[in-house]
Amino acid sequence: MEYNIFLILSMVAFLAVLGAMYLSQSARRQLREEGLTKENEEIKNVLKAQQQMLEEERARIAHDLHDDLAQLLAGTRLALGNLRLEPTLSGRNKSLLLRIDHDLNDLLNRVQNIIWNLAPETFQEKGLSHAIWKMCDQLRELRSFHIEFLEMGQVKRFSSEVELVLFRIIQEITSNAMKHSLAWNIYIKMFWTDKQLKVEIKDDGVGKEKAAASGRRDSGRGLVGIQKRAEIIGATVTTEDIPKGTLFIVSYKF
């Protein structure tokens, strides 16, 4: 009888120890998870602050370019236009001034495109779709490759912060495809649903693995930076290998 009682008490004590160990491990695991959650939140806040500082610096540079270089080019074109009206100029000199004016106009357009890319001002009024369309329209002027933009579904509006981050992601992926993948064609497709925006950016370049092997990409570090930027707004960026080129998929649930 006493042995049975001792055995029962021993089992109870053993179970109590196991329970205490489980609760202790559970508590430690919860603390670790809370710590990781807090750390991730702090990292996200740091990235968000860095992104804001970067956009402010871009806006400052764009403002300086507009007030200095763009205004100087516009003033020079105006002066050349007045000079071409001089009756004493020969036909050859007038033709030369006309060519200079054409080159200055091309340069002014390029500067204005740079200013817009640094600080797009269309989000408040026209939104993400228009910004991507304008970006593609500017890139088509390079005439060295083909870029196509297609949009499907009911377009929705987000906050300026979210739209700007999404635009920067798409802009960087497109820029990387132009610079590093040797692509001739880039296709951007936006799919809108009731709860999600999905953007596919596909190029017909050499693909990310071959590009990394040849030193044209930074071995995935560029993608990591893009993914970190996406985390600021809760978006995701993934890649898929295709028969020729690379397919990027940007997803944002709202």
GROMACS .gro file of C-alpha atoms in nm:
model
  254
    1MET     CA    1   0.000   0.000   0.000
    2GLU     CA    2   0.273   0.242   0.098
    3TYR     CA    3   0.465   0.144  -0.214
    4ASN     CA    4   0.167   0.226  -0.434
    5ILE     CA    5   0.126   0.563  -0.268
    6PHE     CA    6   0.497   0.632  -0.314
    7LEU     CA    7   0.473   0.531  -0.679
    8ILE     CA    8   0.174   0.757  -0.739
    9LEU     CA    9   0.345   1.048  -0.566
   10SER     CA   10   0.661   0.990  -0.769
   11MET     CA   11   0.461   0.991  -1.091
   12VAL     CA   12   0.280   1.307  -0.986
   13ALA     CA   13   0.612   1.472  -0.902
   14PHE     CA   14   0.759   1.358  -1.234
   15LEU     CA   15   0.462   1.493  -1.427
   16ALA     CA   16   0.484   1.817  -1.234
   17VAL     CA   17   0.851   1.851  -1.327
   18LEU     CA   18   0.769   1.778  -1.691
   19GLY     CA   19   0.490   2.035  -1.682
   20ALA     CA   20   0.719   2.293  -1.527
   21MET     CA   21   0.984   2.224  -1.792
   22TYR     CA   22   0.727   2.254  -2.069
   23LEU     CA   23   0.591   2.579  -1.928
   24SER     CA   24   0.943   2.713  -1.890
   25GLN     CA   25   1.035   2.623  -2.247
   26SER     CA   26   0.706   2.762  -2.370
   27ALA     CA   27   0.769   3.086  -2.184
   28ARG     CA   28   1.122   3.111  -2.326
   29ARG     CA   29   0.994   3.038  -2.675
   30GLN     CA   30   0.729   3.306  -2.639
   31LEU     CA   31   0.990   3.553  -2.518
   32ARG     CA   32   1.210   3.470  -2.817
   33GLU     CA   33   0.919   3.514  -3.056
   34GLU     CA   34   0.827   3.844  -2.895
   35GLY     CA   35   1.190   3.952  -2.918
   36LEU     CA   36   1.208   3.858  -3.287
   37THR     CA   37   0.881   4.037  -3.355
   38LYS     CA   38   1.008   4.349  -3.181
   39GLU     CA   39   1.341   4.327  -3.363
   40ASN     CA   40   1.168   4.288  -3.701
   41GLU     CA   41   0.945   4.583  -3.623
   42GLU     CA   42   1.249   4.794  -3.532
   43ILE     CA   43   1.424   4.693  -3.856
   44LYS     CA   44   1.110   4.780  -4.052
   45ASN     CA   45   1.097   5.122  -3.883
   46VAL     CA   46   1.465   5.183  -3.965
   47LEU     CA   47   1.408   5.086  -4.329
   48LYS     CA   48   1.102   5.310  -4.343
   49ALA     CA   49   1.302   5.602  -4.203
   50GLN     CA   50   1.583   5.538  -4.453
   51GLN     CA   51   1.333   5.523  -4.738
   52GLN     CA   52   1.180   5.853  -4.628
   53MET     CA   53   1.524   6.017  -4.606
   54LEU     CA   54   1.611   5.885  -4.952
   55GLU     CA   55   1.291   6.025  -5.103
   56GLU     CA   56   1.353   6.360  -4.935
   57GLU     CA   57   1.706   6.369  -5.080
   58ARG     CA   58   1.572   6.278  -5.425
   59ALA     CA   59   1.316   6.557  -5.397
   60ARG     CA   60   1.591   6.803  -5.300
   61ILE     CA   61   1.808   6.704  -5.598
   62ALA     CA   62   1.508   6.725  -5.830
   63HIS     CA   63   1.426   7.072  -5.697
   64ASP     CA   64   1.786   7.188  -5.752
   65LEU     CA   65   1.791   7.048  -6.106
   66HIS     CA   66   1.463   7.221  -6.186
   67ASP     CA   67   1.562   7.557  -6.041
   68ASP     CA   68   1.918   7.559  -6.181
   69LEU     CA   69   1.990   7.335  -6.480
   70ALA     CA   70   1.640   7.319  -6.633
   71GLN     CA   71   1.590   7.694  -6.602
   72LEU     CA   72   1.936   7.761  -6.747
   73LEU     CA   73   1.867   7.536  -7.048
   74ALA     CA   74   1.528   7.698  -7.105
   75GLY     CA   75   1.685   8.046  -7.087
   76THR     CA   76   1.962   7.946  -7.328
   77ARG     CA   77   1.705   7.815  -7.578
   78LEU     CA   78   1.516   8.144  -7.554
   79ALA     CA   79   1.834   8.343  -7.618
   80LEU     CA   80   1.919   8.126  -7.919
   81GLY     CA   81   1.569   8.177  -8.056
   82ASN     CA   82   1.614   8.553  -8.039
   83LEU     CA   83   1.957   8.526  -8.200
   84ARG     CA   84   1.820   8.330  -8.495
   85LEU     CA   85   1.596   8.629  -8.577
   86GLU     CA   86   1.899   8.850  -8.647
   87PRO     CA   87   1.880   8.957  -9.014
   88THR     CA   88   2.260   8.970  -9.048
   89LEU     CA   89   2.305   8.594  -8.984
   90SER     CA   90   2.395   8.376  -9.277
   91GLY     CA   91   2.184   8.078  -9.371
   92ARG     CA   92   2.461   7.845  -9.251
   93ASN     CA   93   2.474   8.006  -8.908
   94LYS     CA   94   2.096   7.993  -8.879
   95SER     CA   95   2.105   7.621  -8.959
   96LEU     CA   96   2.376   7.572  -8.698
   97LEU     CA   97   2.173   7.759  -8.436
   98LEU     CA   98   1.869   7.551  -8.526
   99ARG     CA   99   2.065   7.230  -8.467
  100ILE     CA  100   2.196   7.361  -8.135
  101ASP     CA  101   1.841   7.451  -8.036
  102HIS     CA  102   1.727   7.097  -8.124
  103ASP     CA  103   2.005   6.946  -7.912
  104LEU     CA  104   1.924   7.178  -7.622
  105ASN     CA  105   1.559   7.083  -7.643
  106ASP     CA  106   1.652   6.714  -7.633
  107LEU     CA  107   1.879   6.778  -7.335
  108LEU     CA  108   1.605   6.973  -7.157
  109ASN     CA  109   1.359   6.686  -7.208
  110ARG     CA  110   1.612   6.441  -7.065
  111VAL     CA  111   1.670   6.662  -6.761
  112GLN     CA  112   1.294   6.693  -6.706
  113ASN     CA  113   1.263   6.313  -6.725
  114ILE     CA  114   1.539   6.278  -6.465
  115ILE     CA  115   1.361   6.530  -6.242
  116TRP     CA  116   1.034   6.336  -6.272
  117ASN     CA  117   1.204   6.001  -6.200
  118LEU     CA  118   1.366   6.148  -5.891
  119ALA     CA  119   1.043   6.295  -5.757
  120PRO     CA  120   0.726   6.186  -5.939
  121GLU     CA  121   0.441   6.428  -5.869
  122THR     CA  122   0.157   6.219  -6.011
  123PHE     CA  123   0.066   6.003  -5.713
  124GLN     CA  124  -0.159   6.252  -5.541
  125GLU     CA  125  -0.377   6.308  -5.848
  126LYS     CA  126  -0.325   6.018  -6.091
  127GLY     CA  127  -0.185   5.729  -5.888
  128LEU     CA  128   0.044   5.432  -5.942
  129SER     CA  129  -0.088   5.317  -6.280
  130HIS     CA  130  -0.027   5.653  -6.445
  131ALA     CA  131   0.323   5.673  -6.294
  132ILE     CA  132   0.417   5.333  -6.441
  133TRP     CA  133   0.265   5.428  -6.776
  134LYS     CA  134   0.469   5.750  -6.779
  135MET     CA  135   0.786   5.559  -6.685
  136CYS     CA  136   0.732   5.318  -6.975
  137ASP     CA  137   0.660   5.606  -7.211
  138GLN     CA  138   0.989   5.771  -7.115
  139LEU     CA  139   1.185   5.447  -7.160
  140ARG     CA  140   1.036   5.392  -7.505
  141GLU     CA  141   1.204   5.714  -7.615
  142LEU     CA  142   1.542   5.543  -7.572
  143ARG     CA  143   1.442   5.321  -7.866
  144SER     CA  144   1.705   5.061  -7.775
  145PHE     CA  145   1.448   4.809  -7.655
  146HIS     CA  146   1.077   4.741  -7.643
  147ILE     CA  147   0.872   4.793  -7.326
  148GLU     CA  148   0.504   4.713  -7.292
  149PHE     CA  149   0.257   4.791  -7.012
  150LEU     CA  150  -0.075   4.612  -6.969
  151GLU     CA  151  -0.329   4.656  -6.688
  152MET     CA  152  -0.629   4.438  -6.602
  153GLY     CA  153  -0.898   4.467  -6.337
  154GLN     CA  154  -1.057   4.750  -6.141
  155VAL     CA  155  -0.789   5.002  -6.047
  156LYS     CA  156  -0.772   5.103  -5.680
  157ARG     CA  157  -0.591   5.379  -5.497
  158PHE     CA  158  -0.359   5.345  -5.200
  159SER     CA  159  -0.182   5.598  -4.982
  160SER     CA  160   0.094   5.801  -5.147
  161GLU     CA  161   0.351   5.619  -4.933
  162VAL     CA  162   0.238   5.273  -5.051
  163GLU     CA  163   0.211   5.380  -5.414
  164LEU     CA  164   0.555   5.539  -5.408
  165VAL     CA  165   0.719   5.227  -5.259
  166LEU     CA  166   0.549   5.004  -5.517
  167PHE     CA  167   0.661   5.238  -5.794
  168ARG     CA  168   1.023   5.239  -5.672
  169ILE     CA  169   1.022   4.857  -5.663
  170ILE     CA  170   0.890   4.830  -6.019
  171GLN     CA  171   1.123   5.106  -6.133
  172GLU     CA  172   1.430   4.932  -5.986
  173ILE     CA  173   1.338   4.591  -6.131
  174THR     CA  174   1.288   4.749  -6.474
  175SER     CA  175   1.614   4.942  -6.447
  176ASN     CA  176   1.805   4.627  -6.348
  177ALA     CA  177   1.658   4.440  -6.646
  178MET     CA  178   1.777   4.718  -6.877
  179LYS     CA  179   2.126   4.742  -6.731
  180HIS     CA  180   2.218   4.386  -6.638
  181SER     CA  181   2.006   4.126  -6.815
  182LEU     CA  182   2.080   4.227  -7.177
  183ALA     CA  183   1.705   4.223  -7.241
  184TRP     CA  184   1.553   4.348  -7.565
  185ASN     CA  185   1.193   4.329  -7.443
  186ILE     CA  186   1.034   4.410  -7.106
  187TYR     CA  187   0.669   4.337  -7.028
  188ILE     CA  188   0.490   4.483  -6.725
  189LYS     CA  189   0.145   4.349  -6.637
  190MET     CA  190  -0.073   4.468  -6.347
  191PHE     CA  191  -0.355   4.246  -6.223
  192TRP     CA  192  -0.611   4.400  -5.987
  193THR     CA  193  -0.850   4.190  -5.777
  194ASP     CA  194  -1.075   4.279  -5.483
  195LYS     CA  195  -0.801   4.203  -5.231
  196GLN     CA  196  -0.470   4.198  -5.412
  197LEU     CA  197  -0.251   4.376  -5.664
  198LYS     CA  198  -0.007   4.157  -5.856
  199VAL     CA  199   0.253   4.303  -6.088
  200GLU     CA  200   0.455   4.085  -6.324
  201ILE     CA  201   0.775   4.224  -6.477
  202LYS     CA  202   0.918   3.991  -6.738
  203ASP     CA  203   1.229   4.036  -6.951
  204ASP     CA  204   1.386   3.824  -7.223
  205GLY     CA  205   1.742   3.868  -7.100
  206VAL     CA  206   2.003   3.612  -6.997
  207GLY     CA  207   1.836   3.528  -6.663
  208LYS     CA  208   1.955   3.607  -6.313
  209GLU     CA  209   2.184   3.302  -6.271
  210LYS     CA  210   2.379   3.361  -6.594
  211ALA     CA  211   2.392   3.731  -6.525
  212ALA     CA  212   2.531   3.670  -6.176
  213ALA     CA  213   2.786   3.423  -6.313
  214SER     CA  214   2.906   3.679  -6.566
  215GLY     CA  215   2.928   3.949  -6.299
  216ARG     CA  216   2.638   4.151  -6.436
  217ARG     CA  217   2.427   4.116  -6.121
  218ASP     CA  218   2.521   4.140  -5.756
  219SER     CA  219   2.451   3.774  -5.674
  220GLY     CA  220   2.104   3.840  -5.545
  221ARG     CA  221   2.186   4.129  -5.314
  222GLY     CA  222   1.983   4.363  -5.532
  223LEU     CA  223   1.680   4.136  -5.496
  224VAL     CA  224   1.728   4.126  -5.119
  225GLY     CA  225   1.725   4.505  -5.109
  226ILE     CA  226   1.407   4.514  -5.316
  227GLN     CA  227   1.245   4.257  -5.088
  228LYS     CA  228   1.341   4.459  -4.780
  229ARG     CA  229   1.183   4.766  -4.935
  230ALA     CA  230   0.867   4.566  -5.006
  231GLU     CA  231   0.847   4.457  -4.641
  232ILE     CA  232   0.797   4.819  -4.538
  233ILE     CA  233   0.444   4.812  -4.680
  234GLY     CA  234   0.377   4.438  -4.637
  235ALA     CA  235   0.436   4.346  -5.002
  236THR     CA  236   0.636   4.051  -5.138
  237VAL     CA  237   0.873   4.015  -5.433
  238THR     CA  238   0.960   3.677  -5.584
  239THR     CA  239   1.130   3.558  -5.902
  240GLU     CA  240   1.067   3.273  -6.141
  241ASP     CA  241   1.301   3.138  -6.405
  242ILE     CA  242   1.145   3.121  -6.747
  243PRO     CA  243   1.279   2.970  -7.073
  244LYS     CA  244   1.438   3.305  -7.163
  245GLY     CA  245   1.486   3.581  -6.909
  246THR     CA  246   1.344   3.636  -6.562
  247LEU     CA  247   0.996   3.692  -6.425
  248PHE     CA  248   0.953   3.913  -6.116
  249ILE     CA  249   0.625   3.902  -5.926
  250VAL     CA  250   0.531   4.186  -5.690
  251SER     CA  251   0.228   4.111  -5.471
  252TYR     CA  252   0.048   4.351  -5.239
  253LYS     CA  253  -0.259   4.245  -5.039
  254PHE     CA  254  -0.489   4.519  -4.915
   0.00000   0.00000   0.00000
